[in-house]
Tab-separated table of C-alpha atoms in Angstrom:
chain	number	residue	atom	x	y	z
A	26	MET	CA	99.019	85.359	106.700
A	27	LYS	CA	100.028	83.190	103.979
A	28	ALA	CA	102.182	80.783	103.782
A	29	PHE	CA	106.051	81.463	101.980
A	30	ASN	CA	108.984	80.018	100.984
A	31	PHE	CA	111.622	82.215	103.353
A	32	TYR	CA	115.166	82.445	102.064
A	33	THR	CA	118.485	84.635	104.172
A	34	PRO	CA	120.988	85.771	101.047
A	35	LYS	CA	124.008	86.589	101.946
A	36	THR	CA	126.026	87.545	99.241
A	37	LEU	CA	124.176	90.142	96.023
A	38	THR	CA	124.536	88.034	93.750
A	39	GLU	CA	122.463	85.173	95.537
A	40	ALA	CA	119.277	88.047	95.754
A	41	LEU	CA	119.631	88.713	92.399
A	42	ASP	CA	120.432	84.574	91.953
A	43	LEU	CA	116.530	84.376	93.746
A	44	LEU	CA	115.072	86.850	92.162
A	45	ASN	CA	115.360	85.845	89.166
A	46	GLN	CA	114.468	82.052	89.841
A	47	TYR	CA	110.585	83.414	91.285
A	48	LYS	CA	110.662	85.872	88.398
A	49	GLY	CA	107.054	87.756	89.621
A	50	ARG	CA	106.429	85.640	92.187
A	51	ALA	CA	108.693	87.296	95.286
A	52	THR	CA	109.129	90.211	97.208
A	53	VAL	CA	111.732	91.280	99.196
A	54	ILE	CA	112.411	92.553	102.183
A	55	ALA	CA	114.948	94.739	104.458
A	56	GLY	CA	113.563	95.912	106.991
A	57	GLY	CA	109.648	95.020	106.665
A	58	THR	CA	108.173	98.462	108.439
A	59	ASP	CA	105.860	98.209	105.128
A	60	VAL	CA	106.039	94.730	103.503
A	61	VAL	CA	105.301	92.908	107.071
A	62	ILE	CA	102.394	94.766	107.427
A	63	GLU	CA	100.896	94.302	104.424
A	64	LEU	CA	102.089	90.565	104.866
A	65	THR	CA	99.962	90.038	108.332
A	66	GLU	CA	96.883	91.818	106.684
A	67	ARG	CA	96.740	89.801	103.278
A	68	GLN	CA	97.311	92.618	100.866
A	69	ARG	CA	100.437	90.650	99.125
A	70	ASP	CA	100.407	87.147	97.814
A	71	THR	CA	103.757	85.784	97.410
A	72	ASP	CA	105.520	82.778	97.000
A	73	CYS	CA	108.873	83.397	98.836
A	74	VAL	CA	110.525	86.041	100.044
A	75	ILE	CA	113.936	87.076	100.072
A	76	ASN	CA	114.868	89.125	102.921
A	77	ILE	CA	117.890	91.386	102.046
A	78	ASN	CA	118.464	92.606	105.420
A	79	LYS	CA	121.465	91.242	106.229
A	80	LEU	CA	123.631	92.014	103.034
A	81	ASN	CA	125.688	94.490	104.104
A	82	GLU	CA	127.699	95.562	101.697
A	83	LEU	CA	124.487	98.137	100.489
A	84	ARG	CA	124.971	99.627	103.502
A	85	TYR	CA	126.829	102.568	103.837
A	86	CYS	CA	127.051	106.392	103.033
A	87	LYS	CA	129.804	107.859	101.868
A	88	VAL	CA	130.568	110.730	99.465
A	89	GLU	CA	132.894	109.712	96.230
A	90	ASP	CA	133.731	111.715	92.883
A	91	GLY	CA	131.923	114.339	93.730
A	92	LYS	CA	128.327	111.988	94.481
A	93	VAL	CA	126.454	111.437	98.098
A	94	LYS	CA	126.244	107.346	97.819
A	95	ILE	CA	123.546	106.149	100.192
A	96	GLY	CA	123.367	102.354	100.236
A	97	ALA	CA	119.892	100.249	99.795
A	98	LEU	CA	119.809	99.062	103.116
A	99	THR	CA	120.923	102.471	104.422
A	100	THR	CA	118.705	102.815	108.113
A	101	PHE	CA	116.236	106.312	108.952
A	102	THR	CA	118.176	106.152	111.872
A	103	GLU	CA	122.007	105.646	109.770
A	104	LEU	CA	121.557	108.697	107.686
A	105	GLU	CA	120.445	110.388	110.792
A	106	ASN	CA	123.273	109.706	112.812
A	107	ASP	CA	125.735	110.756	109.723
A	108	PRO	CA	127.429	113.578	110.029
A	109	TYR	CA	128.180	113.903	106.429
A	110	ILE	CA	124.432	114.370	105.729
A	111	ARG	CA	124.327	116.430	108.991
A	112	GLU	CA	126.152	119.158	108.352
A	113	ASN	CA	125.834	119.404	104.535
A	114	VAL	CA	122.417	117.909	103.428
A	115	LYS	CA	119.908	119.388	105.474
A	116	GLY	CA	117.368	118.037	104.304
A	117	LEU	CA	118.009	115.133	104.525
A	118	HIS	CA	118.738	114.754	107.717
A	119	SER	CA	115.697	116.990	108.839
A	120	CYS	CA	113.922	114.071	106.587
A	121	ALA	CA	114.920	110.857	108.240
A	122	VAL	CA	114.815	112.809	111.329
A	123	HIS	CA	111.182	113.364	111.911
A	124	VAL	CA	110.042	109.787	109.981
A	125	GLY	CA	107.765	107.527	112.157
A	126	SER	CA	109.100	106.620	115.681
A	127	PRO	CA	112.979	105.365	116.899
A	128	GLN	CA	111.781	101.339	115.958
A	129	ILE	CA	110.592	102.630	113.289
A	130	ARG	CA	114.055	104.310	112.246
A	131	ASN	CA	115.449	101.607	113.259
A	132	LEU	CA	114.198	99.125	111.138
A	133	GLY	CA	112.625	101.007	107.928
A	134	THR	CA	115.417	102.099	104.469
A	135	ILE	CA	116.029	104.199	102.760
A	136	GLY	CA	115.872	101.489	99.586
A	137	GLY	CA	112.447	100.151	101.210
A	138	ASN	CA	111.168	103.608	101.516
A	139	VAL	CA	111.665	104.294	97.192
A	140	VAL	CA	111.388	102.060	96.254
A	141	ASN	CA	108.075	100.822	97.920
A	142	CYS	CA	106.847	104.371	97.043
A	143	SER	CA	104.196	105.174	99.475
A	144	VAL	CA	101.734	108.511	99.040
A	145	ALA	CA	103.024	109.807	102.954
A	146	GLY	CA	106.601	108.144	102.134
A	147	ASP	CA	108.558	110.920	103.742
A	148	SER	CA	111.960	110.407	101.052
A	149	PRO	CA	111.202	110.518	97.555
A	150	THR	CA	110.316	113.737	98.057
A	151	THR	CA	113.463	114.636	99.820
A	152	PHE	CA	115.549	113.075	97.126
A	153	MET	CA	113.319	114.466	93.772
A	154	ALA	CA	114.114	117.607	95.202
A	155	LEU	CA	117.940	116.457	95.796
A	156	ASP	CA	117.209	115.120	91.820
A	157	ALA	CA	118.548	111.717	93.121
A	158	THR	CA	119.248	108.654	90.813
A	159	VAL	CA	118.890	105.241	91.347
A	160	VAL	CA	120.533	102.342	90.907
A	161	LEU	CA	119.226	99.622	89.978
A	162	GLN	CA	120.244	95.974	89.522
A	163	SER	CA	119.322	92.426	88.646
A	164	LYS	CA	121.678	89.241	86.999
A	165	ALA	CA	122.103	90.980	83.503
A	166	GLY	CA	123.164	93.988	84.630
A	167	LYS	CA	122.744	97.875	86.034
A	168	ARG	CA	121.496	100.871	85.032
A	169	GLU	CA	121.094	103.644	86.175
A	170	MET	CA	117.702	106.185	86.469
A	171	LYS	CA	116.619	110.020	87.633
A	172	LEU	CA	114.159	109.145	90.623
A	173	THR	CA	111.757	111.674	88.992
A	174	ASP	CA	112.116	108.630	85.673
A	175	PHE	CA	112.149	105.918	88.804
A	176	TYR	CA	108.190	107.271	89.500
A	177	ALA	CA	107.303	108.354	85.715
A	178	ASN	CA	104.390	107.190	83.730
A	179	CYS	CA	103.858	103.609	85.919
A	180	LYS	CA	101.428	102.576	89.091
A	181	LYS	CA	104.645	102.501	91.603
A	182	THR	CA	107.978	101.926	89.607
A	183	GLN	CA	110.371	101.293	86.827
A	184	ILE	CA	112.256	98.345	88.856
A	185	ALA	CA	111.252	95.403	87.323
A	186	ASP	CA	111.318	91.685	88.666
A	187	ASP	CA	114.633	90.674	88.504
A	188	GLU	CA	115.967	93.927	89.588
A	189	LEU	CA	116.912	95.373	93.837
A	190	MET	CA	118.274	99.297	94.264
A	191	THR	CA	121.207	98.663	95.456
A	192	GLU	CA	121.966	103.102	96.222
A	193	ILE	CA	121.240	105.953	95.576
A	194	TYR	CA	123.764	108.459	94.764
A	195	PHE	CA	122.862	112.819	94.233
A	196	ASP	CA	125.476	115.296	93.017
A	197	ALA	CA	127.182	116.746	97.039
A	198	PRO	CA	125.922	119.706	98.018
A	199	ALA	CA	128.209	122.117	96.749
A	200	LYS	CA	129.852	125.955	98.911
A	201	GLY	CA	126.074	127.679	97.476
A	202	ILE	CA	123.865	124.647	97.925
A	203	ALA	CA	121.092	125.319	100.623
A	204	THR	CA	118.420	122.043	100.887
A	205	ALA	CA	115.413	122.121	103.474
A	206	THR	CA	112.695	119.754	103.800
A	207	MET	CA	109.502	119.774	106.643
A	208	LYS	CA	106.608	118.024	106.501
A	209	LEU	CA	103.040	118.190	107.592
A	210	GLY	CA	101.246	115.574	110.369
A	211	LYS	CA	99.464	115.742	112.653
A	212	ARG	CA	101.698	115.685	115.566
A	213	LYS	CA	105.602	115.465	115.563
A	214	ALA	CA	105.900	111.451	115.755
A	215	LEU	CA	104.670	108.599	114.332
A	216	VAL	CA	102.726	110.368	111.606
A	217	ILE	CA	102.427	109.857	107.826
A	218	VAL	CA	102.863	112.976	105.660
A	219	VAL	CA	100.090	115.346	105.295
A	220	VAL	CA	102.079	117.325	102.745
A	221	GLY	CA	105.648	117.268	102.457
A	222	LEU	CA	108.121	120.197	101.062
A	223	ALA	CA	111.352	119.420	99.936
A	224	VAL	CA	113.638	122.549	98.376
A	225	LEU	CA	117.283	122.998	97.415
A	226	VAL	CA	118.253	126.662	95.958
A	227	GLU	CA	122.104	127.614	94.417
A	228	LYS	CA	122.928	130.875	94.817
A	229	ASP	CA	125.330	132.423	92.793
A	230	ASP	CA	127.785	134.816	93.723
A	231	ALA	CA	125.540	138.422	93.553
A	232	GLY	CA	123.279	136.047	96.126
A	233	ASN	CA	120.835	135.494	93.778
A	234	ILE	CA	119.182	132.389	93.448
A	235	SER	CA	120.991	130.621	90.148
A	236	ARG	CA	118.996	127.103	90.594
A	237	ALA	CA	115.443	126.055	92.423
A	238	GLN	CA	114.480	122.111	92.801
A	239	VAL	CA	110.819	122.462	94.773
A	240	VAL	CA	109.285	119.580	95.396
A	241	ILE	CA	105.772	118.576	96.702
A	242	GLY	CA	104.920	115.302	98.602
A	243	GLY	CA	101.416	113.671	100.055
A	244	VAL	CA	99.340	115.378	97.205
A	245	SER	CA	99.419	113.455	93.739
A	246	PRO	CA	99.979	109.668	94.342
A	247	LYS	CA	104.039	110.353	93.975
A	248	PRO	CA	106.408	113.263	94.941
A	249	ALA	CA	105.954	115.644	91.806
A	250	ARG	CA	108.661	119.133	91.404
A	251	LEU	CA	106.571	121.756	90.906
A	252	PRO	CA	108.541	124.251	87.205
A	253	LYS	CA	105.777	127.906	88.163
A	254	VAL	CA	107.479	127.792	91.512
A	255	GLU	CA	111.014	126.590	90.234
A	256	GLU	CA	110.784	129.284	86.984
A	257	TYR	CA	109.576	131.892	89.770
A	258	LEU	CA	112.747	132.335	91.973
A	259	VAL	CA	115.192	131.296	89.148
A	260	GLY	CA	116.620	134.932	88.891
A	261	LYS	CA	115.332	136.097	92.566
A	262	PRO	CA	117.711	137.981	95.908
A	263	VAL	CA	117.948	135.146	97.957
A	264	SER	CA	116.094	136.719	101.250
A	265	LYS	CA	112.532	136.281	102.580
A	266	ALA	CA	111.015	138.625	100.509
A	267	THR	CA	111.599	136.419	97.674
A	268	PHE	CA	110.097	133.284	99.017
A	269	ALA	CA	106.783	134.492	100.375
A	270	PRO	CA	104.616	134.645	97.534
A	271	CYS	CA	106.072	130.579	97.000
A	272	ALA	CA	103.527	130.372	100.109
A	273	ASP	CA	100.274	130.883	98.167
A	274	MET	CA	101.689	129.500	94.214
A	275	LEU	CA	102.673	126.382	96.604
A	276	SER	CA	98.699	126.678	97.364
A	277	ASP	CA	97.346	127.136	94.350
A	278	ALA	CA	99.152	124.175	92.835
A	279	VAL	CA	97.699	121.840	95.790
A	280	ARG	CA	94.565	122.992	94.218
A	281	GLU	CA	94.396	122.334	91.615
A	282	MET	CA	96.263	118.976	91.857
A	283	ILE	CA	93.957	117.649	93.548
A	284	PRO	CA	90.928	119.341	93.402
A	285	THR	CA	87.958	117.245	94.426
A	286	ARG	CA	89.965	115.967	96.997
A	287	ALA	CA	88.592	115.816	100.547
A	288	SER	CA	91.708	117.169	102.050
A	289	MET	CA	92.260	119.507	99.661
A	290	PRO	CA	90.839	122.620	102.313
A	291	TYR	CA	92.922	121.345	104.499
A	292	LYS	CA	96.232	120.626	102.162
A	293	LYS	CA	95.612	123.604	100.478
A	294	GLU	CA	95.436	125.719	103.605
A	295	GLY	CA	98.635	123.726	105.186
A	296	VAL	CA	101.247	123.539	102.692
A	297	LYS	CA	101.731	127.343	103.249
A	298	GLY	CA	102.538	127.119	106.742
A	299	VAL	CA	104.967	124.147	105.845
A	300	SER	CA	106.680	127.123	102.989
A	301	ASP	CA	107.075	129.598	105.546
A	302	LYS	CA	109.046	127.343	107.479
A	303	THR	CA	110.961	125.361	104.893
A	304	PHE	CA	111.788	128.708	102.963
A	305	GLY	CA	113.181	129.707	106.507
A	306	ARG	CA	115.065	126.600	106.611
A	307	ILE	CA	116.557	127.524	102.898
A	308	LEU	CA	117.542	131.569	104.600
A	309	ALA	CA	119.106	129.099	107.481
A	310	ASP	CA	121.087	127.338	106.547
A	311	PHE	CA	122.572	130.410	103.826
A	312	GLY	CA	123.140	132.029	107.228
A	313	LEU	CA	121.213	134.760	106.544
A	314	GLN	CA	117.704	134.190	109.097
A	315	GLU	CA	116.867	132.181	112.271
A	316	GLY	CA	114.459	128.963	110.620
A	317	GLY	CA	113.081	127.415	113.071
A	318	ARG	CA	111.726	123.699	114.105
B	30	MET	CA	105.994	75.844	102.872
B	31	ASP	CA	109.555	74.487	104.791
B	32	LYS	CA	110.277	75.498	107.346
B	33	ILE	CA	113.001	77.534	108.473
B	34	LYS	CA	115.439	76.451	111.825
B	35	ILE	CA	116.297	80.681	113.387
B	36	SER	CA	119.703	80.835	115.762
B	37	PHE	CA	119.667	83.453	118.093
B	38	ILE	CA	120.845	84.776	121.056
B	39	LEU	CA	117.989	85.504	123.230
B	40	ASN	CA	118.473	87.312	126.909
B	41	ASP	CA	121.994	86.351	126.677
B	42	LYS	CA	121.339	82.697	126.196
B	43	PRO	CA	121.625	81.315	122.398
B	44	VAL	CA	118.616	79.164	121.225
B	45	THR	CA	117.649	77.633	117.648
B	46	VAL	CA	114.142	77.544	116.804
B	47	GLU	CA	112.801	75.163	114.424
B	48	THR	CA	108.863	77.295	113.076
B	49	ASN	CA	107.112	78.624	109.794
B	50	PRO	CA	108.664	81.666	108.304
B	51	ASN	CA	105.490	83.529	107.738
B	52	LYS	CA	106.243	84.007	112.129
B	53	ARG	CA	106.520	87.724	112.621
B	54	VAL	CA	109.064	88.112	115.605
B	55	VAL	CA	106.875	88.871	118.135
B	56	ASP	CA	104.957	85.869	117.648
B	57	LEU	CA	108.578	83.846	117.704
B	58	LEU	CA	108.869	85.131	120.840
B	59	ARG	CA	105.229	85.103	122.684
B	60	GLU	CA	104.501	81.378	120.843
B	61	ASP	CA	107.935	79.582	120.489
B	62	CYS	CA	109.728	80.464	122.945
B	63	GLU	CA	107.277	81.824	126.319
B	64	CYS	CA	108.344	85.900	126.325
B	65	THR	CA	104.887	86.855	126.783
B	66	SER	CA	106.505	90.297	128.306
B	67	VAL	CA	106.222	91.092	124.670
B	68	LYS	CA	103.136	92.872	123.922
B	69	GLU	CA	101.229	92.931	120.824
B	70	GLY	CA	98.966	95.715	120.167
B	71	CYS	CA	98.387	98.276	117.156
B	72	SER	CA	100.175	95.369	115.000
B	73	GLU	CA	101.349	98.448	112.101
B	74	GLY	CA	104.138	99.190	114.029
B	75	GLU	CA	102.306	102.576	116.293
B	76	CYS	CA	102.002	101.660	119.381
B	77	GLY	CA	105.852	99.772	120.164
B	78	ALA	CA	103.798	97.232	122.826
B	79	CYS	CA	105.795	95.191	120.446
B	80	THR	CA	109.321	96.813	121.359
B	81	VAL	CA	112.654	95.238	121.777
B	82	LEU	CA	115.957	95.089	121.671
B	83	VAL	CA	118.113	94.080	118.213
B	84	ASN	CA	121.549	94.190	118.900
B	85	GLY	CA	120.557	96.906	121.710
B	86	THR	CA	118.666	98.568	118.829
B	87	PRO	CA	114.378	98.790	120.120
B	88	VAL	CA	112.883	97.735	116.918
B	89	THR	CA	109.082	96.965	116.765
B	90	SER	CA	108.000	92.990	116.561
B	91	CYS	CA	105.840	92.825	114.982
B	92	LEU	CA	107.486	94.017	112.171
B	93	MET	CA	109.723	91.728	111.832
B	94	LEU	CA	109.124	88.551	110.067
B	95	ALA	CA	111.037	85.784	112.136
B	96	GLY	CA	113.470	84.278	109.775
B	97	GLN	CA	115.347	87.790	109.826
B	98	ILE	CA	116.949	88.131	113.439
B	99	GLU	CA	118.969	84.947	112.459
B	100	GLY	CA	122.130	85.604	114.435
B	101	ASP	CA	121.227	88.558	116.301
B	102	SER	CA	120.805	88.913	119.483
B	103	ILE	CA	117.804	89.410	121.380
B	104	LEU	CA	116.965	91.427	124.939
B	105	THR	CA	113.006	91.380	126.427
B	106	LEU	CA	112.231	92.314	129.431
B	107	GLU	CA	112.245	88.800	130.769
B	108	GLY	CA	115.955	88.905	129.931
B	109	LEU	CA	115.814	92.914	132.368
B	110	MET	CA	116.288	90.699	135.737
B	111	LYS	CA	120.135	89.669	136.448
B	112	ASP	CA	120.568	87.622	139.260
B	113	GLY	CA	116.986	87.744	140.935
B	114	GLU	CA	117.442	91.295	140.609
B	115	LEU	CA	115.241	94.377	138.959
B	116	ASP	CA	116.900	95.903	136.463
B	117	LYS	CA	117.575	100.074	138.457
B	118	LEU	CA	115.098	101.360	135.314
B	119	GLN	CA	111.975	98.611	136.166
B	120	THR	CA	112.608	100.032	140.455
B	121	SER	CA	112.181	103.378	138.668
B	122	PHE	CA	108.993	102.513	137.606
B	123	VAL	CA	107.629	101.089	139.912
B	124	GLU	CA	109.174	103.279	142.817
B	125	ALA	CA	107.568	106.102	140.140
B	126	GLY	CA	103.977	104.602	140.033
B	127	ALA	CA	104.830	104.808	136.012
B	128	VAL	CA	102.252	101.761	135.732
B	129	GLN	CA	98.945	101.954	135.645
B	130	CYS	CA	97.565	98.714	133.463
B	131	GLY	CA	100.735	97.874	132.689
B	132	TYR	CA	99.999	96.524	128.648
B	133	CYS	CA	102.733	99.371	127.147
B	134	THR	CA	105.353	99.288	129.977
B	135	PRO	CA	107.923	95.874	129.078
B	136	GLY	CA	108.126	98.365	125.397
B	137	MET	CA	108.193	101.722	127.769
B	138	VAL	CA	111.047	99.815	129.732
B	139	LEU	CA	113.019	98.723	126.565
B	140	SER	CA	113.057	101.421	124.514
B	141	ALA	CA	114.010	103.715	128.306
B	142	LYS	CA	117.154	100.566	128.546
B	143	ALA	CA	118.168	101.623	124.989
B	144	LEU	CA	118.612	105.470	125.578
B	145	LEU	CA	120.170	104.405	128.887
B	146	MET	CA	122.941	101.995	126.636
B	147	LYS	CA	123.662	104.593	125.017
B	148	ASN	CA	122.974	107.587	126.804
B	149	PRO	CA	123.532	107.066	130.734
B	150	HIS	CA	122.773	111.033	131.749
B	151	PRO	CA	120.345	111.433	128.943
B	152	THR	CA	118.661	115.122	129.189
B	153	HIS	CA	114.476	115.393	129.494
B	154	GLU	CA	114.435	115.836	125.476
B	155	GLU	CA	115.895	113.377	125.381
B	156	ILE	CA	114.211	110.443	126.671
B	157	ARG	CA	110.989	113.414	125.095
B	158	ARG	CA	112.244	111.247	121.677
B	159	ALA	CA	113.664	107.720	122.872
B	160	LEU	CA	110.282	106.637	124.137
B	161	SER	CA	107.781	108.555	121.191
B	162	GLY	CA	107.431	105.691	119.828
B	163	ASN	CA	105.377	104.162	122.502
B	164	LEU	CA	102.178	104.972	123.459
B	165	CYS	CA	100.394	104.527	127.032
B	166	ARG	CA	97.036	104.903	126.436
B	167	CYS	CA	96.765	105.516	130.051
B	168	THR	CA	98.443	108.661	129.090
B	169	GLY	CA	100.643	107.593	132.347
B	170	TYR	CA	103.415	109.365	130.803
B	171	THR	CA	104.235	111.850	133.552
B	172	LYS	CA	105.135	109.172	135.960
B	173	ILE	CA	106.554	107.382	133.006
B	174	PHE	CA	108.961	110.144	132.249
B	175	LYS	CA	109.861	111.107	135.505
B	176	ALA	CA	111.364	106.981	136.373
B	177	VAL	CA	113.438	107.493	133.750
B	178	ASP	CA	115.042	110.445	134.765
B	179	MET	CA	115.606	108.125	138.382
B	180	ALA	CA	117.155	105.325	136.619
B	181	ALA	CA	119.481	108.086	135.124
B	182	GLY	CA	120.197	110.276	138.557
B	183	ASN	CA	118.873	113.055	136.886
């Protein structure tokens, strides 16, 4: 590991001051599960490391003004154990449960996972299906951005050198909303996403789909919304028959997104099973049919 | 590079170490604190050999920088023995024959310890999940699970 100075700010203000001072030459570390490997393997050169892991003010998961607000330092374990998330945002709960290993879930933070935005990351796909918004703070002030914009038109994310992501929030799912997430990996534990799918479905009183948010991960560099699938679903009844054709639609989407990638033949088949299981879970969340694992 | 001073609790004893900040916790424990039970395996959080407990929670110490454990309480295998007596888990690992080459053992024992501290009577499935971040390349899993079952009184 190359040499660097190390700071552990005690307050958010102190952290933002340091970021401002070192503009672009600092590395922020929260859980460290991605950053420490980059430092060890010398893929990352930095003048200083700012350890924000002691900023306990950024460690929370709460429902406020109809929004679910999650502090950037919340770990996957904390998210997994949150009773509200477990009951009401099943897609996010399932996402947290399947990240890495117990050790990784104890270290890894939501903020780190969203900002680092690995191609094979777990939570960005799910948060995008929830149409989440990130809160970015710098010495100059605070700004908010939809996750879709945060990941748009750039190599990584829209975060500036002097900014820290402090929170991610989304509308608390109302009655009539079901969420589900599923990832295809090579085994159960310690796997990165080969194909990930996250879905939010809202149904009206007549039992028809009034809103659908479908996001695929692990295929393109960033998670992607699939408008074709979403448009197909809206207006149709919530049923197994409605969801069945999604498998082929997703398979086509994978083929269009990565026509030349060596993993395409595998992913386009794999995504069919992922589709059936994810939508099976949506049915289960609506109390209509069993969902399976 | 400025040296940093790190104060933390190591196996129930307060310690202060002055070291370079570009060290990981696994290096700090092995090189500065002589806790060589902490094994480095894959160096990327996959194998769990370097597992230690930070405030009772298992983490892979190859993924943490030394300075991150300031003020925390760290438990390594060295701290498990009390008054010359092996911990119940250590005894059950011996009795079940759950040790082959031994490299994964410290991490396995600590992941199991964290589980039993929170949940003294886990189910077999809970044990498997708690140890899912620890790899044994001798593939001695059956006896390892049996050892934890024994310690849990199953």
